Tab-separated table of N, CA and C in Angstrom:
chain	number	residue	atom	x	y	z
O	1	UNK	N	9.279	17.111	-7.416
O	1	UNK	CA	7.986	16.588	-7.826
O	1	UNK	C	7.728	15.256	-7.115
O	2	UNK	N	6.636	15.216	-6.390
O	2	UNK	CA	6.274	14.001	-5.668
O	2	UNK	C	5.897	12.903	-6.659
O	3	UNK	N	6.420	11.729	-6.423
O	3	UNK	CA	6.148	10.622	-7.332
O	3	UNK	C	6.045	9.318	-6.554
O	4	UNK	N	5.056	8.529	-6.920
O	4	UNK	CA	4.887	7.174	-6.389
O	4	UNK	C	4.839	6.214	-7.566
O	5	UNK	N	5.682	5.192	-7.526
O	5	UNK	CA	5.700	4.196	-8.593
O	5	UNK	C	5.451	2.827	-7.970
O	6	UNK	N	4.234	2.329	-8.214
O	6	UNK	CA	3.843	1.031	-7.658
O	6	UNK	C	4.102	-0.076	-8.668
O	7	UNK	N	4.444	-1.250	-8.164
O	7	UNK	CA	4.691	-2.395	-9.035
O	7	UNK	C	4.462	-3.691	-8.266
O	8	UNK	N	4.424	-4.790	-9.006
O	8	UNK	CA	4.331	-6.097	-8.374
O	8	UNK	C	2.969	-6.773	-8.459
O	9	UNK	N	1.993	-6.078	-8.994
O	9	UNK	CA	0.673	-6.661	-9.107
O	9	UNK	C	0.612	-7.729	-10.188
O	10	UNK	N	-0.552	-8.360	-10.298
O	10	UNK	CA	-0.726	-9.371	-11.322
O	10	UNK	C	-1.954	-10.225	-11.055
O	11	UNK	N	-2.040	-11.306	-11.785
O	11	UNK	CA	-3.139	-12.259	-11.638
O	11	UNK	C	-2.655	-13.437	-10.798
O	12	UNK	N	-3.403	-13.757	-9.763
O	12	UNK	CA	-3.006	-14.836	-8.868
O	12	UNK	C	-4.244	-15.627	-8.471
O	13	UNK	N	-4.061	-16.874	-8.167
O	13	UNK	CA	-5.185	-17.705	-7.757
O	13	UNK	C	-5.498	-17.520	-6.278
O	14	UNK	N	-6.701	-17.897	-5.911
O	14	UNK	CA	-7.141	-17.861	-4.519
O	14	UNK	C	-6.101	-18.568	-3.642
O	15	UNK	N	-5.707	-17.905	-2.553
O	15	UNK	CA	-4.724	-18.478	-1.655
O	15	UNK	C	-3.279	-18.161	-2.005
O	16	UNK	N	-3.075	-17.515	-3.121
O	16	UNK	CA	-1.725	-17.197	-3.560
O	16	UNK	C	-1.140	-15.967	-2.871
O	17	UNK	N	0.052	-15.593	-3.294
O	17	UNK	CA	0.764	-14.469	-2.685
O	17	UNK	C	1.321	-13.533	-3.746
O	18	UNK	N	1.460	-12.285	-3.357
O	18	UNK	CA	2.109	-11.276	-4.181
O	18	UNK	C	2.854	-10.327	-3.255
O	19	UNK	N	3.903	-9.703	-3.785
O	19	UNK	CA	4.624	-8.674	-3.035
O	19	UNK	C	4.632	-7.399	-3.860
O	20	UNK	N	3.986	-6.387	-3.345
O	20	UNK	CA	3.925	-5.106	-4.025
O	20	UNK	C	5.051	-4.203	-3.542
O	21	UNK	N	5.514	-3.335	-4.436
O	21	UNK	CA	6.539	-2.354	-4.090
O	21	UNK	C	6.062	-0.966	-4.485
O	22	UNK	N	6.484	0.016	-3.724
O	22	UNK	CA	6.179	1.415	-4.040
O	22	UNK	C	7.445	2.232	-3.833
O	23	UNK	N	7.960	2.779	-4.904
O	23	UNK	CA	9.121	3.651	-4.823
O	23	UNK	C	8.641	5.095	-4.763
O	24	UNK	N	8.984	5.772	-3.682
O	24	UNK	CA	8.538	7.146	-3.482
O	24	UNK	C	9.709	8.106	-3.670
O	25	UNK	N	9.430	9.287	-4.206
O	25	UNK	CA	10.476	10.276	-4.406
O	25	UNK	C	9.875	11.669	-4.445
O	26	UNK	N	10.751	12.679	-4.367
O	26	UNK	CA	10.301	14.061	-4.449
O	26	UNK	C	9.937	14.693	-3.124
O	27	UNK	N	10.108	13.976	-2.051
O	27	UNK	CA	9.857	14.504	-0.709
O	27	UNK	C	10.683	13.675	0.276
O	28	UNK	N	10.699	14.128	1.530
O	28	UNK	CA	11.482	13.427	2.549
O	28	UNK	C	10.708	12.202	3.027
O	29	UNK	N	10.856	11.124	2.305
O	29	UNK	CA	10.060	9.920	2.542
O	29	UNK	C	10.190	9.431	3.986
O	30	UNK	N	11.411	9.537	4.528
O	30	UNK	CA	11.667	8.976	5.854
O	30	UNK	C	10.953	9.747	6.967
O	31	UNK	N	10.410	10.907	6.662
O	31	UNK	CA	9.733	11.704	7.686
O	31	UNK	C	8.223	11.487	7.706
O	32	UNK	N	7.728	10.653	6.820
O	32	UNK	CA	6.292	10.429	6.711
O	32	UNK	C	5.907	8.999	7.051
O	33	UNK	N	4.705	8.851	7.569
O	33	UNK	CA	4.040	7.553	7.572
O	33	UNK	C	3.810	7.182	6.112
O	34	UNK	N	3.980	5.924	5.784
O	34	UNK	CA	3.695	5.473	4.425
O	34	UNK	C	2.551	4.476	4.476
O	35	UNK	N	1.684	4.576	3.471
O	35	UNK	CA	0.454	3.778	3.501
O	35	UNK	C	0.182	3.142	2.144
O	36	UNK	N	-0.487	2.027	2.197
O	36	UNK	CA	-1.025	1.381	0.996
O	36	UNK	C	-2.538	1.535	1.017
O	37	UNK	N	-3.098	1.827	-0.148
O	37	UNK	CA	-4.531	1.943	-0.329
O	37	UNK	C	-4.927	1.036	-1.488
O	38	UNK	N	-6.215	0.759	-1.585
O	38	UNK	CA	-6.697	0.015	-2.744
O	38	UNK	C	-8.073	0.528	-3.145
O	39	UNK	N	-8.368	0.350	-4.424
O	39	UNK	CA	-9.668	0.747	-4.941
O	39	UNK	C	-10.181	-0.354	-5.852
O	40	UNK	N	-11.252	-0.966	-5.415
O	40	UNK	CA	-11.896	-2.006	-6.208
O	40	UNK	C	-12.895	-1.353	-7.167
O	41	UNK	N	-13.233	-2.026	-8.246
O	41	UNK	CA	-14.191	-1.461	-9.213
O	41	UNK	C	-15.500	-1.068	-8.534
O	42	UNK	N	-15.919	0.165	-8.771
O	42	UNK	CA	-17.177	0.636	-8.216
O	42	UNK	C	-17.143	1.001	-6.752
O	43	UNK	N	-15.968	0.960	-6.146
O	43	UNK	CA	-15.859	1.273	-4.720
O	43	UNK	C	-14.896	2.426	-4.493
O	44	UNK	N	-14.973	3.014	-3.309
O	44	UNK	CA	-14.065	4.089	-2.965
O	44	UNK	C	-12.707	3.530	-2.549
O	45	UNK	N	-11.704	4.376	-2.659
O	45	UNK	CA	-10.371	3.986	-2.222
O	45	UNK	C	-10.367	3.803	-0.711
O	46	UNK	N	-9.710	2.746	-0.244
O	46	UNK	CA	-9.664	2.468	1.181
O	46	UNK	C	-8.238	2.210	1.634
O	47	UNK	N	-7.996	2.506	2.907
O	47	UNK	CA	-6.688	2.257	3.502
O	47	UNK	C	-6.530	0.759	3.755
O	48	UNK	N	-5.394	0.221	3.340
O	48	UNK	CA	-5.115	-1.192	3.545
O	48	UNK	C	-4.124	-1.383	4.693
O	49	UNK	N	-3.034	-0.625	4.660
O	49	UNK	CA	-1.997	-0.785	5.675
O	49	UNK	C	-1.163	0.480	5.744
O	50	UNK	N	-0.566	0.720	6.911
O	50	UNK	CA	0.280	1.888	7.097
O	50	UNK	C	1.416	1.537	8.049
O	51	UNK	N	2.533	2.264	7.907
O	51	UNK	CA	3.699	2.025	8.763
O	51	UNK	C	4.327	3.359	9.128
O	52	UNK	N	4.715	3.504	10.400
O	52	UNK	CA	5.273	4.764	10.861
O	52	UNK	C	6.703	4.966	10.387
O	53	UNK	N	7.189	6.184	10.700
O	53	UNK	CA	8.483	6.595	10.190
O	53	UNK	C	9.639	5.872	10.859
O	54	UNK	N	9.608	5.760	12.171
O	54	UNK	CA	10.779	5.267	12.883
O	54	UNK	C	10.543	3.978	13.640
O	55	UNK	N	9.453	3.930	14.409
O	55	UNK	CA	9.236	2.747	15.246
O	55	UNK	C	8.785	1.541	14.445
O	56	UNK	N	8.282	1.798	13.238
O	56	UNK	CA	7.796	0.682	12.438
O	56	UNK	C	6.460	0.151	12.903
O	57	UNK	N	5.773	0.941	13.708
O	57	UNK	CA	4.420	0.544	14.115
O	57	UNK	C	3.528	0.465	12.893
O	58	UNK	N	2.687	-0.539	12.859
O	58	UNK	CA	1.844	-0.756	11.684
O	58	UNK	C	0.362	-0.734	12.032
O	59	UNK	N	-0.428	-0.524	11.014
O	59	UNK	CA	-1.898	-0.527	11.136
O	59	UNK	C	-2.448	-1.200	9.900
O	60	UNK	N	-3.457	-2.046	10.094
O	60	UNK	CA	-4.049	-2.776	8.980
O	60	UNK	C	-5.570	-2.674	8.999
O	61	UNK	N	-6.141	-2.710	7.816
O	61	UNK	CA	-7.590	-2.846	7.729
O	61	UNK	C	-7.969	-4.216	8.280
O	62	UNK	N	-9.105	-4.310	8.918
O	62	UNK	CA	-9.530	-5.583	9.502
O	62	UNK	C	-9.567	-6.699	8.469
O	63	UNK	N	-9.895	-6.360	7.253
O	63	UNK	CA	-10.061	-7.368	6.207
O	63	UNK	C	-8.751	-8.023	5.781
O	64	UNK	N	-7.613	-7.404	6.125
O	64	UNK	CA	-6.327	-7.962	5.689
O	64	UNK	C	-5.431	-8.372	6.849
O	65	UNK	N	-5.857	-8.121	8.072
O	65	UNK	CA	-5.042	-8.477	9.242
O	65	UNK	C	-4.702	-9.957	9.236
O	66	UNK	N	-3.427	-10.234	9.505
O	66	UNK	CA	-2.976	-11.612	9.532
O	66	UNK	C	-2.593	-12.173	8.180
O	67	UNK	N	-2.915	-11.435	7.115
O	67	UNK	CA	-2.588	-11.910	5.768
O	67	UNK	C	-1.590	-10.992	5.057
O	68	UNK	N	-1.686	-9.696	5.323
O	68	UNK	CA	-0.815	-8.716	4.665
O	68	UNK	C	0.210	-8.185	5.664
O	69	UNK	N	1.400	-7.859	5.150
O	69	UNK	CA	2.440	-7.262	5.973
O	69	UNK	C	3.062	-6.092	5.229
O	70	UNK	N	3.079	-4.938	5.873
O	70	UNK	CA	3.699	-3.756	5.290
O	70	UNK	C	5.092	-3.590	5.877
O	71	UNK	N	6.025	-3.154	5.048
O	71	UNK	CA	7.384	-2.882	5.514
O	71	UNK	C	7.969	-1.760	4.672
O	72	UNK	N	9.084	-1.214	5.112
O	72	UNK	CA	9.708	-0.134	4.350
O	72	UNK	C	11.221	-0.263	4.400
O	73	UNK	N	11.840	0.187	3.333
O	73	UNK	CA	13.290	0.228	3.222
O	73	UNK	C	13.669	1.704	3.127
O	74	UNK	N	14.228	2.242	4.222
O	74	UNK	CA	14.531	3.670	4.268
O	74	UNK	C	15.585	4.057	3.241
O	75	UNK	N	16.555	3.206	3.055
O	75	UNK	CA	17.638	3.513	2.126
O	75	UNK	C	17.134	3.641	0.691
O	76	UNK	N	16.113	2.860	0.364
O	76	UNK	CA	15.587	2.862	-0.999
O	76	UNK	C	14.319	3.702	-1.142
O	77	UNK	N	13.855	4.286	-0.030
O	77	UNK	CA	12.596	5.051	-0.046
O	77	UNK	C	11.482	4.227	-0.686
O	78	UNK	N	11.432	2.993	-0.298
O	78	UNK	CA	10.486	2.048	-0.882
O	78	UNK	C	9.646	1.397	0.218
O	79	UNK	N	8.390	1.207	-0.087
O	79	UNK	CA	7.470	0.542	0.825
O	79	UNK	C	6.967	-0.718	0.149
O	80	UNK	N	6.820	-1.759	0.940
O	80	UNK	CA	6.395	-3.044	0.404
O	80	UNK	C	5.080	-3.483	1.047
O	81	UNK	N	4.366	-4.317	0.326
O	81	UNK	CA	3.171	-4.938	0.882
O	81	UNK	C	3.206	-6.413	0.496
O	82	UNK	N	3.494	-7.243	1.460
O	82	UNK	CA	3.464	-8.687	1.237
O	82	UNK	C	2.038	-9.159	1.465
O	83	UNK	N	1.467	-9.772	0.461
O	83	UNK	CA	0.082	-10.208	0.527
O	83	UNK	C	0.028	-11.722	0.403
O	84	UNK	N	-0.450	-12.364	1.434
O	84	UNK	CA	-0.582	-13.819	1.451
O	84	UNK	C	-2.042	-14.212	1.580
O	85	UNK	N	-2.317	-15.458	1.298
O	85	UNK	CA	-3.689	-15.990	1.421
O	85	UNK	C	-4.690	-15.086	0.721
O	86	UNK	N	-4.377	-14.712	-0.491
O	86	UNK	CA	-5.207	-13.762	-1.222
O	86	UNK	C	-6.591	-14.317	-1.523
O	87	UNK	N	-7.564	-13.429	-1.501
O	87	UNK	CA	-8.958	-13.774	-1.747
O	87	UNK	C	-9.479	-12.948	-2.915
O	88	UNK	N	-10.519	-13.399	-3.573
O	88	UNK	CA	-11.085	-12.622	-4.680
O	88	UNK	C	-11.457	-11.194	-4.264
O	89	UNK	N	-11.865	-11.005	-3.022
O	89	UNK	CA	-12.238	-9.663	-2.573
O	89	UNK	C	-11.041	-8.736	-2.406
O	90	UNK	N	-9.824	-9.258	-2.553
O	90	UNK	CA	-8.634	-8.416	-2.549
O	90	UNK	C	-8.368	-7.817	-3.925
O	91	UNK	N	-9.131	-8.224	-4.917
O	91	UNK	CA	-8.970	-7.691	-6.264
O	91	UNK	C	-9.204	-6.184	-6.273
O	92	UNK	N	-8.229	-5.443	-6.747
O	92	UNK	CA	-8.292	-3.981	-6.732
O	92	UNK	C	-7.017	-3.421	-7.361
O	93	UNK	N	-7.019	-2.127	-7.566
O	93	UNK	CA	-5.787	-1.422	-7.910
O	93	UNK	C	-5.207	-0.891	-6.603
O	94	UNK	N	-3.938	-1.160	-6.381
O	94	UNK	CA	-3.272	-0.795	-5.140
O	94	UNK	C	-2.372	0.416	-5.372
O	95	UNK	N	-2.463	1.370	-4.456
O	95	UNK	CA	-1.694	2.602	-4.527
O	95	UNK	C	-0.972	2.841	-3.202
O	96	UNK	N	0.079	3.652	-3.242
O	96	UNK	CA	0.694	4.089	-1.996
O	96	UNK	C	0.669	5.612	-1.934
O	97	UNK	N	0.800	6.123	-0.734
O	97	UNK	CA	0.870	7.565	-0.508
O	97	UNK	C	1.453	7.761	0.876
O	98	UNK	N	1.718	8.991	1.219
O	98	UNK	CA	2.262	9.335	2.528
O	98	UNK	C	1.149	9.862	3.415
O	99	UNK	N	1.400	9.881	4.702
O	99	UNK	CA	0.450	10.436	5.659
O	99	UNK	C	1.222	11.037	6.823
O	100	UNK	N	0.532	11.885	7.574
O	100	UNK	CA	1.171	12.516	8.723
O	100	UNK	C	1.039	11.641	9.957
O	101	UNK	N	-0.090	10.967	10.062
O	101	UNK	CA	-0.324	10.079	11.204
O	101	UNK	C	-0.698	8.691	10.727
O	102	UNK	N	-0.500	7.723	11.577
O	102	UNK	CA	-0.829	6.339	11.245
O	102	UNK	C	-2.338	6.217	11.030
O	103	UNK	N	-2.727	5.822	9.825
O	103	UNK	CA	-4.137	5.745	9.520
O	103	UNK	C	-4.758	7.043	9.075
O	104	UNK	N	-3.945	8.092	8.975
O	104	UNK	CA	-4.444	9.400	8.566
O	104	UNK	C	-4.722	9.484	7.076
O	105	UNK	N	-5.295	10.600	6.684
O	105	UNK	CA	-5.637	10.798	5.263
O	105	UNK	C	-4.371	10.924	4.430
O	106	UNK	N	-4.464	10.586	3.149
O	106	UNK	CA	-3.299	10.761	2.272
O	106	UNK	C	-2.846	12.218	2.286
O	107	UNK	N	-1.544	12.415	2.362
O	107	UNK	CA	-1.007	13.775	2.470
O	107	UNK	C	-0.899	14.463	1.116
O	108	UNK	N	-0.513	13.705	0.101
O	108	UNK	CA	-0.282	14.297	-1.216
O	108	UNK	C	-1.490	14.070	-2.126
O	109	UNK	N	-1.763	15.079	-2.936
O	109	UNK	CA	-2.865	14.962	-3.893
O	109	UNK	C	-2.500	14.053	-5.057
O	110	UNK	N	-1.234	14.023	-5.391
O	110	UNK	CA	-0.830	13.229	-6.546
O	110	UNK	C	-0.722	11.757	-6.166
O	111	UNK	N	-1.118	10.917	-7.103
O	111	UNK	CA	-1.065	9.475	-6.922
O	111	UNK	C	-0.303	8.845	-8.086
O	112	UNK	N	0.232	7.686	-7.842
O	112	UNK	CA	0.876	6.946	-8.911
O	112	UNK	C	-0.167	6.251	-9.786
O	113	UNK	N	0.314	5.449	-10.699
O	113	UNK	CA	-0.590	4.746	-11.603
O	113	UNK	C	-1.225	3.536	-10.944
O	114	UNK	N	-0.681	3.149	-9.810
O	114	UNK	CA	-1.199	1.988	-9.106
O	114	UNK	C	-0.722	0.690	-9.750
O	115	UNK	N	-0.955	-0.396	-9.052
O	115	UNK	CA	-0.637	-1.712	-9.594
O	115	UNK	C	-1.851	-2.606	-9.374
O	116	UNK	N	-2.263	-3.275	-10.424
O	116	UNK	CA	-3.514	-4.026	-10.400
O	116	UNK	C	-3.303	-5.445	-9.874
O	117	UNK	N	-4.160	-5.830	-8.956
O	117	UNK	CA	-4.150	-7.177	-8.394
O	117	UNK	C	-5.479	-7.834	-8.695
O	118	UNK	N	-5.429	-8.988	-9.309
O	118	UNK	CA	-6.637	-9.755	-9.597
O	118	UNK	C	-6.478	-11.141	-9.001
O	119	UNK	N	-7.425	-11.518	-8.161
O	119	UNK	CA	-7.399	-12.826	-7.517
O	119	UNK	C	-8.549	-13.656	-8.065
O	120	UNK	N	-8.213	-14.753	-8.693
O	120	UNK	CA	-9.239	-15.618	-9.268
O	120	UNK	C	-9.661	-16.675	-8.243
O	121	UNK	N	-10.925	-17.043	-8.326
O	121	UNK	CA	-11.455	-18.029	-7.365
O	121	UNK	C	-11.328	-19.450	-7.884
């Protein structure tokens, strides 16, 4: 059973930092691109960052470039999102999922509960 468990969210002030974690299981995590997505109230889910299986090549949404860093721990089947210089517009529920290609659509239909990030101004 595919499972994503996101954690690390919370309330932070403008300019602050958070580190999100996503523990993935139920599939061969190391064979997939892993991605972080977010969904703000009233908006569609959007891709935030992605990282490839082996080379560690990354892709970021323009809105987070230079502020967010995605990484993965193969041994723990865990993906991280380090978020610095947070802005109120980063407020959203953050989710992870797998993909076949960097920046591609989410591969699995199932999603975790997400982790909520709120940035106060």
